[in-house]
């Protein structure tokens, strides 16, 4: 049986934060960094997996069940389990994983891993069975299986954003995701052609309390929706901000206001991208940051300083991306200002006594694919 190789990228969300579980909109891109899985199937009843990120190899029985395997290999075992749970065949074999997606900095190394593993296992079964068995996966279904691997096997809460991004990404394209009906629409995203570039500024602050804060925000959004007589905040999106007058709790009101305004910002941002209007897009990013800071309260002083300094140093706009409490700030920056902006942001962080942020340019790249 022949060896297959399959790759899946990390991702960054351009705009649309904490909108997924409110059935709203988000707009991620795939990154050039990716995880590559090399898989050689055999007739055994286990997969032996190794990663260049970890010592040794881990044996995963094909009959693995949630929590059998822990640590990094749980993500691999989770895909095996989730695939088999919905009736797909999974062969035994030897799997080796290499990756340049940074782990734990919010670029979704976990979805890059699960989606690459899933693609490799599916490709191996499809090439092994002479005829198509009718078990080809569509990408939304694949995303759900990868999500179950994380949610139910690993025990990590994650929406579908990361997996959809890894699976649907395309070069020079952002993905407009509607979480109500799980649709993904491509939107042109090629700022470099307009003399602008996307810059990732990693604050190197890692979110330690994110779990509780996340649950707290979710509960606020659910209460606010209920106060407006709706099942989800998406259901009141068309009523405008006036609908919020029914929310009496001032904190819940601010949380809901972030979600409703953020959904509109995603749509406005996508419209600006269609016109290659990066200056309007930048302004919307900055407004998103302010909403996360003032209404959703998920930023921290380090990322506020980075975002504000970037805009002062000539970015068209800047915002924290990801769940919050640290992580990465993204900025749209005219090409001729990237160097001076980087120096200014580093200087401001140093003056405030913060860790030096790591700064790099990036662009949107291809999604999960066989190599
Ligand atoms: P991220 O934001 O990067 O997705 P997560 O905490 O969701 O952060 O997932 C990171 C975890 O995924 C790592 O701690 C590790 O267990 C696993 N992981 C991701 N990529 C790899 C890899 N290439 N090799 C081994 N494990 C990986
Ligand atoms: Mg993850």
Coordinates of C-alpha atoms and ligand atoms in Angstrom, one line a residue:
X1 CA 0.0 0.0 0.0
X2 CA 1.4 3.3 -1.0
X3 CA 2.3 6.3 1.1
X4 CA 0.1 9.4 1.1
X5 CA 1.0 13.0 2.1
X6 CA -1.6 15.5 3.1
X7 CA -1.2 19.1 4.3
X8 CA -3.4 21.6 6.1
X9 CA -2.7 25.2 7.0
X10 CA -2.9 27.3 10.2
X11 CA -5.3 30.3 10.0
X12 CA -5.9 33.8 11.2
X13 CA -9.3 35.4 11.5
X14 CA -9.4 38.8 9.8
X15 CA -12.6 39.9 11.6
X16 CA -15.6 38.4 13.4
X17 CA -14.7 37.5 17.0
X18 CA -17.0 35.5 19.3
X19 CA -19.5 35.5 16.6
X20 CA -19.4 31.8 15.8
X21 CA -21.4 30.5 18.8
X22 CA -23.8 33.3 18.2
X23 CA -24.4 31.9 14.7
X24 CA -23.0 35.1 13.1
X25 CA -20.2 35.8 10.6
X26 CA -16.4 35.5 10.5
X27 CA -13.8 36.1 7.8
X28 CA -10.6 34.0 8.2
X29 CA -7.7 33.3 5.8
X30 CA -5.5 30.2 5.6
X31 CA -1.8 30.9 6.4
X32 CA 1.3 29.8 4.4
X33 CA 2.4 27.8 7.5
X34 CA 1.1 24.3 7.4
X35 CA 1.2 20.8 9.0
X36 CA 2.1 17.9 6.7
X37 CA 1.1 14.3 7.5
X38 CA 2.8 11.4 5.8
X39 CA 0.9 8.1 6.2
X40 CA 1.9 4.6 5.1
X41 CA -1.0 2.3 5.6
X42 CA -0.5 -1.4 6.5
X43 CA -2.7 -4.3 7.7
X44 CA -2.2 -3.7 11.4
X45 CA -4.9 -2.6 13.8
X46 CA -3.1 0.5 15.0
X47 CA -1.6 3.7 13.9
X48 CA 1.9 4.5 15.1
X49 CA 2.2 8.3 15.1
X50 CA 5.2 10.6 15.6
X51 CA 5.7 14.3 15.3
X52 CA 8.7 16.6 14.9
X53 CA 7.2 18.5 17.8
X54 CA 7.3 15.6 20.2
X55 CA 9.7 12.8 21.3
X56 CA 9.0 9.2 20.5
X57 CA 6.0 7.7 18.8
X58 CA 2.5 6.8 20.1
X59 CA 0.5 3.7 19.3
X60 CA -3.2 4.4 18.6
X61 CA -5.4 1.4 18.4
X62 CA -8.0 1.7 15.7
X63 CA -10.7 1.0 18.3
X64 CA -9.6 4.0 20.4
X65 CA -12.3 5.8 22.4
X66 CA -12.3 9.3 23.9
X67 CA -9.6 10.0 26.5
X68 CA -7.7 6.7 25.8
X69 CA -4.9 8.6 24.4
X70 CA -3.8 11.9 26.0
X71 CA -1.2 14.6 25.0
X72 CA -0.6 15.7 21.5
X73 CA -1.5 12.3 19.9
X74 CA -5.0 12.7 21.3
X75 CA -5.7 14.9 18.3
X76 CA -4.7 12.1 15.9
X77 CA -6.6 9.5 17.9
X78 CA -9.6 11.8 18.0
X79 CA -9.7 11.9 14.2
X80 CA -9.5 8.1 14.0
X81 CA -12.3 7.8 16.5
X82 CA -14.5 10.5 15.0
X83 CA -14.1 9.0 11.5
X84 CA -15.0 5.5 12.6
X85 CA -17.8 6.8 14.7
X86 CA -19.6 8.0 11.6
X87 CA -18.9 4.9 9.7
X88 CA -15.7 5.6 7.8
X89 CA -13.0 3.0 7.4
X90 CA -9.6 3.8 8.9
X91 CA -6.5 1.7 8.0
X92 CA -3.7 1.0 10.4
X93 CA -0.2 2.3 9.5
X94 CA 2.7 4.6 10.3
X95 CA 2.1 8.3 10.4
X96 CA 4.7 11.1 10.7
X97 CA 3.9 14.7 11.2
X98 CA 5.9 17.8 10.4
X99 CA 4.7 21.4 10.9
X100 CA 5.7 25.0 10.9
X101 CA 2.4 26.2 12.4
X102 CA 3.3 27.7 15.7
X103 CA 1.6 25.9 18.6
X104 CA -0.7 27.7 21.0
X105 CA -0.3 31.3 19.6
X106 CA -3.8 31.4 18.2
X107 CA -3.0 30.3 14.6
X108 CA -4.8 27.0 15.1
X109 CA -2.1 24.4 15.0
X110 CA -4.7 21.9 16.3
X111 CA -7.1 22.2 13.4
X112 CA -4.1 22.1 11.0
X113 CA -3.2 18.8 12.6
X114 CA -6.6 17.2 12.7
X115 CA -7.5 18.3 9.2
X116 CA -4.2 17.0 7.8
X117 CA -4.6 13.7 9.6
X118 CA -8.2 13.4 8.4
X119 CA -7.2 14.1 4.8
X120 CA -4.4 11.6 4.9
X121 CA -6.6 8.8 6.3
X122 CA -9.3 9.5 3.8
X123 CA -6.9 9.6 0.9
X124 CA -5.3 6.3 2.0
X125 CA -8.7 4.6 2.1
X126 CA -9.9 6.0 -1.2
X127 CA -6.7 4.9 -3.0
X128 CA -6.8 1.5 -1.3
X129 CA -10.4 0.7 -2.4
X130 CA -10.5 0.3 -6.1
X131 CA -14.0 1.8 -6.5
X132 CA -15.3 4.9 -4.8
X133 CA -17.3 3.5 -1.8
X134 CA -19.6 6.5 -1.6
X135 CA -17.8 7.6 1.5
X136 CA -16.1 10.7 0.1
X137 CA -16.4 13.5 2.6
X138 CA -17.5 17.0 1.7
X139 CA -15.5 19.7 3.4
X140 CA -18.2 20.8 5.8
X141 CA -18.7 17.2 7.0
X142 CA -14.9 16.9 7.3
X143 CA -14.8 20.0 9.4
X144 CA -17.5 18.6 11.7
X145 CA -15.5 15.4 12.1
X146 CA -12.3 17.3 12.9
X147 CA -14.3 19.4 15.4
X148 CA -15.7 16.3 17.1
X149 CA -12.1 15.0 17.4
X150 CA -11.2 18.1 19.4
X151 CA -14.5 18.6 21.3
X152 CA -15.3 15.0 22.3
X153 CA -12.0 13.1 22.2
X154 CA -9.5 15.8 23.3
X155 CA -12.0 17.7 25.3
X156 CA -11.1 21.1 23.9
X157 CA -14.0 23.4 23.2
X158 CA -13.7 24.8 19.6
X159 CA -16.2 26.1 17.1
X160 CA -16.0 25.3 13.4
X161 CA -14.0 28.3 12.4
X162 CA -10.6 26.7 12.6
X163 CA -11.5 23.6 10.7
X164 CA -13.5 25.4 8.0
X165 CA -10.5 27.8 7.5
X166 CA -8.0 24.9 7.1
X167 CA -10.3 23.1 4.7
X168 CA -11.6 25.9 2.5
X169 CA -8.6 28.3 2.4
X170 CA -7.4 29.6 -1.0
X171 CA -4.6 31.9 -2.0
X172 CA -5.6 35.6 -2.3
X173 CA -8.9 34.8 -0.7
X174 CA -10.7 35.4 2.6
X175 CA -13.5 33.1 3.7
X176 CA -16.9 34.7 4.6
X177 CA -18.4 32.1 6.9
X178 CA -22.0 32.2 8.0
X179 CA -22.3 30.1 11.1
X180 CA -26.1 29.9 10.9
X181 CA -26.2 27.7 7.8
X182 CA -22.5 26.8 7.7
X183 CA -21.7 28.3 4.3
X184 CA -18.3 29.5 3.2
X185 CA -18.1 32.2 0.5
X186 CA -14.7 33.3 -1.0
X187 CA -13.9 37.0 -0.9
X188 CA -10.9 38.4 -2.8
X189 CA -8.1 39.3 -0.4
X190 CA -4.9 40.4 -2.0
X191 CA -3.7 43.5 -0.2
X192 CA -0.2 43.3 -1.6
X193 CA -1.5 44.0 -5.0
X194 CA -2.8 47.3 -3.6
X195 CA 0.5 48.2 -1.9
X196 CA -0.7 47.1 1.5
X197 CA 0.3 44.0 3.6
X198 CA -1.1 42.0 6.4
X199 CA 1.2 42.1 9.5
X200 CA 0.9 39.6 12.4
X201 CA 2.1 41.0 15.7
X202 CA 2.3 38.3 18.4
X203 CA 2.1 39.9 21.8
X204 CA 3.5 36.7 23.3
X205 CA 0.9 37.1 26.0
X206 CA -0.8 33.7 26.5
X207 CA -4.4 33.4 27.7
X208 CA -4.4 31.5 31.0
X209 CA -8.0 32.3 32.1
X210 CA -9.5 32.0 28.7
X211 CA -11.7 29.0 29.5
X212 CA -13.8 30.6 32.2
X213 CA -13.9 34.0 30.4
X214 CA -15.2 32.2 27.3
X215 CA -18.0 30.4 29.1
X216 CA -18.9 33.7 30.8
X217 CA -19.2 35.5 27.5
X218 CA -21.2 32.8 26.0
X219 CA -23.6 32.8 28.9
X220 CA -24.0 36.6 28.6
X221 CA -24.9 36.3 24.9
X222 CA -27.5 33.6 25.6
X223 CA -29.1 35.7 28.4
X224 CA -29.2 38.8 26.1
X225 CA -30.8 36.8 23.3
X226 CA -33.4 35.4 25.7
X227 CA -34.1 38.9 27.0
X228 CA -34.9 39.9 23.4
X229 CA -37.2 36.9 23.0
X230 CA -34.8 35.1 20.6
X231 CA -32.9 31.8 20.6
X232 CA -29.7 33.3 19.4
X233 CA -28.3 36.8 18.8
X234 CA -28.3 36.1 15.1
X235 CA -32.1 36.1 15.2
X236 CA -32.2 39.8 16.2
X237 CA -29.4 40.9 13.8
X238 CA -31.9 42.5 11.4
X239 CA -33.8 44.4 14.1
X240 CA -30.8 46.7 14.6
X241 CA -29.3 47.9 17.9
X242 CA -32.7 49.3 19.1
X243 CA -33.6 45.7 20.0
X244 CA -31.0 45.8 22.7
X245 CA -33.3 48.1 24.8
X246 CA -34.9 44.9 26.0
X247 CA -31.7 43.8 27.7
X248 CA -31.7 45.2 31.2
X249 CA -28.4 43.8 32.5
X250 CA -25.8 46.4 31.4
X251 CA -23.0 43.8 31.0
X252 CA -25.1 41.5 28.9
X253 CA -26.1 44.5 26.8
X254 CA -22.5 45.4 26.0
X255 CA -21.7 41.8 25.2
X256 CA -24.6 41.6 22.8
X257 CA -23.8 44.9 21.3
X258 CA -20.3 43.7 20.4
X259 CA -21.7 40.6 18.7
X260 CA -24.4 42.6 16.7
X261 CA -21.9 45.3 15.6
X262 CA -19.2 42.8 14.9
X263 CA -21.4 40.8 12.6
X264 CA -22.2 44.0 10.6
X265 CA -18.5 44.8 10.6
X266 CA -17.7 41.4 9.0
X267 CA -20.2 42.1 6.2
X268 CA -18.9 45.7 5.7
X269 CA -15.3 44.5 5.7
X270 CA -16.0 41.8 3.1
X271 CA -17.7 44.5 1.0
X272 CA -14.7 46.7 1.3
X273 CA -12.4 43.8 0.2
X274 CA -14.5 43.3 -2.9
X275 CA -13.6 46.9 -3.8
X276 CA -10.0 46.5 -2.7
X277 CA -10.7 49.4 -0.4
X278 CA -8.1 48.6 2.3
X279 CA -8.4 51.9 4.0
X280 CA -12.1 51.4 4.8
X281 CA -11.3 47.8 5.7
X282 CA -8.6 49.0 8.1
X283 CA -11.0 51.4 9.8
X284 CA -13.4 48.6 10.4
X285 CA -10.7 46.5 12.0
X286 CA -9.8 49.3 14.4
X287 CA -13.5 49.6 15.3
X288 CA -13.6 45.9 15.9
X289 CA -10.7 46.2 18.3
X290 CA -12.4 49.0 20.2
X291 CA -15.6 46.9 20.5
X292 CA -13.6 43.9 21.9
X293 CA -11.9 46.2 24.3
X294 CA -14.9 48.3 25.5
X295 CA -17.9 46.1 25.0
X296 CA -16.7 42.5 25.1
X297 CA -13.8 43.2 27.5
X298 CA -11.5 40.5 26.1
X299 CA -8.4 42.5 25.3
X300 CA -5.4 43.0 27.7
X301 CA -3.2 46.1 28.0
X302 CA -0.4 44.6 26.0
X303 CA -2.6 44.0 22.9
X304 CA -4.3 47.3 23.3
X305 CA -1.0 49.1 23.3
X306 CA 0.1 47.1 20.2
X307 CA -3.1 47.8 18.3
X308 CA -3.2 51.5 19.2
X309 CA 0.5 52.0 18.5
X310 CA 0.2 50.3 15.1
X311 CA -2.5 52.6 14.0
X312 CA -0.6 55.7 15.3
X313 CA 2.5 54.4 13.3
X314 CA 0.5 54.3 10.0
X315 CA -1.5 51.1 9.9
X316 CA -4.8 51.5 8.1
X317 CA -6.2 49.5 11.0
X318 CA -5.4 47.0 13.6
X319 CA -7.2 44.5 15.9
X320 CA -6.6 41.7 18.2
X321 CA -7.5 38.4 16.6
X322 CA -8.6 35.2 18.3
X323 CA -10.5 34.5 21.5
X324 CA -8.8 37.2 23.5
X325 CA -6.7 37.8 26.6
X326 CA -3.5 37.9 24.6
X327 CA -2.3 36.4 21.4
X328 CA -1.9 38.1 18.0
X329 CA -2.7 41.6 16.7
X330 CA -3.2 41.9 13.0
X331 CA -2.7 45.1 11.0
X332 CA -3.2 46.2 7.4
X333 CA -0.1 48.3 6.7
X334 CA 1.1 50.2 3.6
X335 CA 4.2 48.4 2.4
X336 CA 6.4 51.4 2.8
X337 CA 5.5 51.7 6.5
X338 CA 6.1 48.1 7.6
X339 CA 9.6 48.7 8.9
X340 CA 9.0 51.9 10.8
X341 CA 5.8 50.6 12.2
X342 CA 7.6 47.5 13.5
X343 CA 10.2 49.6 15.2
X344 CA 7.6 51.9 16.8
X345 CA 5.6 48.9 18.1
X346 CA 8.7 47.2 19.5
X347 CA 9.8 50.5 21.1
X348 CA 6.4 51.2 22.7
X349 CA 6.2 47.6 24.1
X350 CA 9.7 47.9 25.5
X351 CA 8.9 51.3 27.1
X352 CA 5.9 49.7 28.8
X353 CA 8.1 46.9 30.1
X354 CA 6.3 44.2 28.0
X355 CA 7.9 41.2 26.2
X356 CA 9.1 42.1 22.7
X357 CA 6.4 41.2 20.2
X358 CA 7.3 39.1 17.2
X359 CA 6.3 40.7 14.0
X360 CA 6.0 39.2 10.5
X361 CA 4.2 39.8 7.2
X362 CA 1.8 37.2 6.0
X363 CA -0.7 36.4 3.2
X364 CA -3.5 34.1 2.5
X365 CA -2.5 30.6 1.3
X366 CA -4.0 27.3 0.1
X367 CA -6.2 25.1 2.2
X368 CA -5.9 21.4 3.0
X369 CA -4.7 19.3 0.1
X370 CA -3.0 16.0 -0.9
X371 CA 0.6 16.5 -1.9
Ligands
LIG1 P1 -3.7 26.3 18.7 O1 -4.2 27.7 18.9 O2 -2.3 26.3 18.2 O3 -4.6 25.4 17.9 P2 -4.4 24.4 20.8 O4 -4.2 24.4 22.2 O5 -5.8 24.4 20.3 O6 -3.6 25.7 20.2 O7 -3.7 23.2 20.1 C1 -2.3 23.0 20.4 C2 -2.0 21.6 20.6 O8 -2.2 20.8 19.4 C3 -0.6 21.3 21.0 O9 -0.4 21.5 22.4 C4 -0.4 19.8 20.6 O10 -1.0 19.0 21.5 C5 -1.3 19.7 19.3 N1 -0.5 20.0 18.1 C6 -0.6 20.9 17.2 N2 0.2 20.8 16.2 C7 1.0 19.7 16.5 C8 2.1 19.1 15.8 N3 2.6 19.5 14.6 N4 2.6 18.0 16.4 C9 2.1 17.5 17.6 N5 1.1 18.1 18.2 C10 0.5 19.2 17.7
LIG2 MG1 -6.6 25.0 18.5

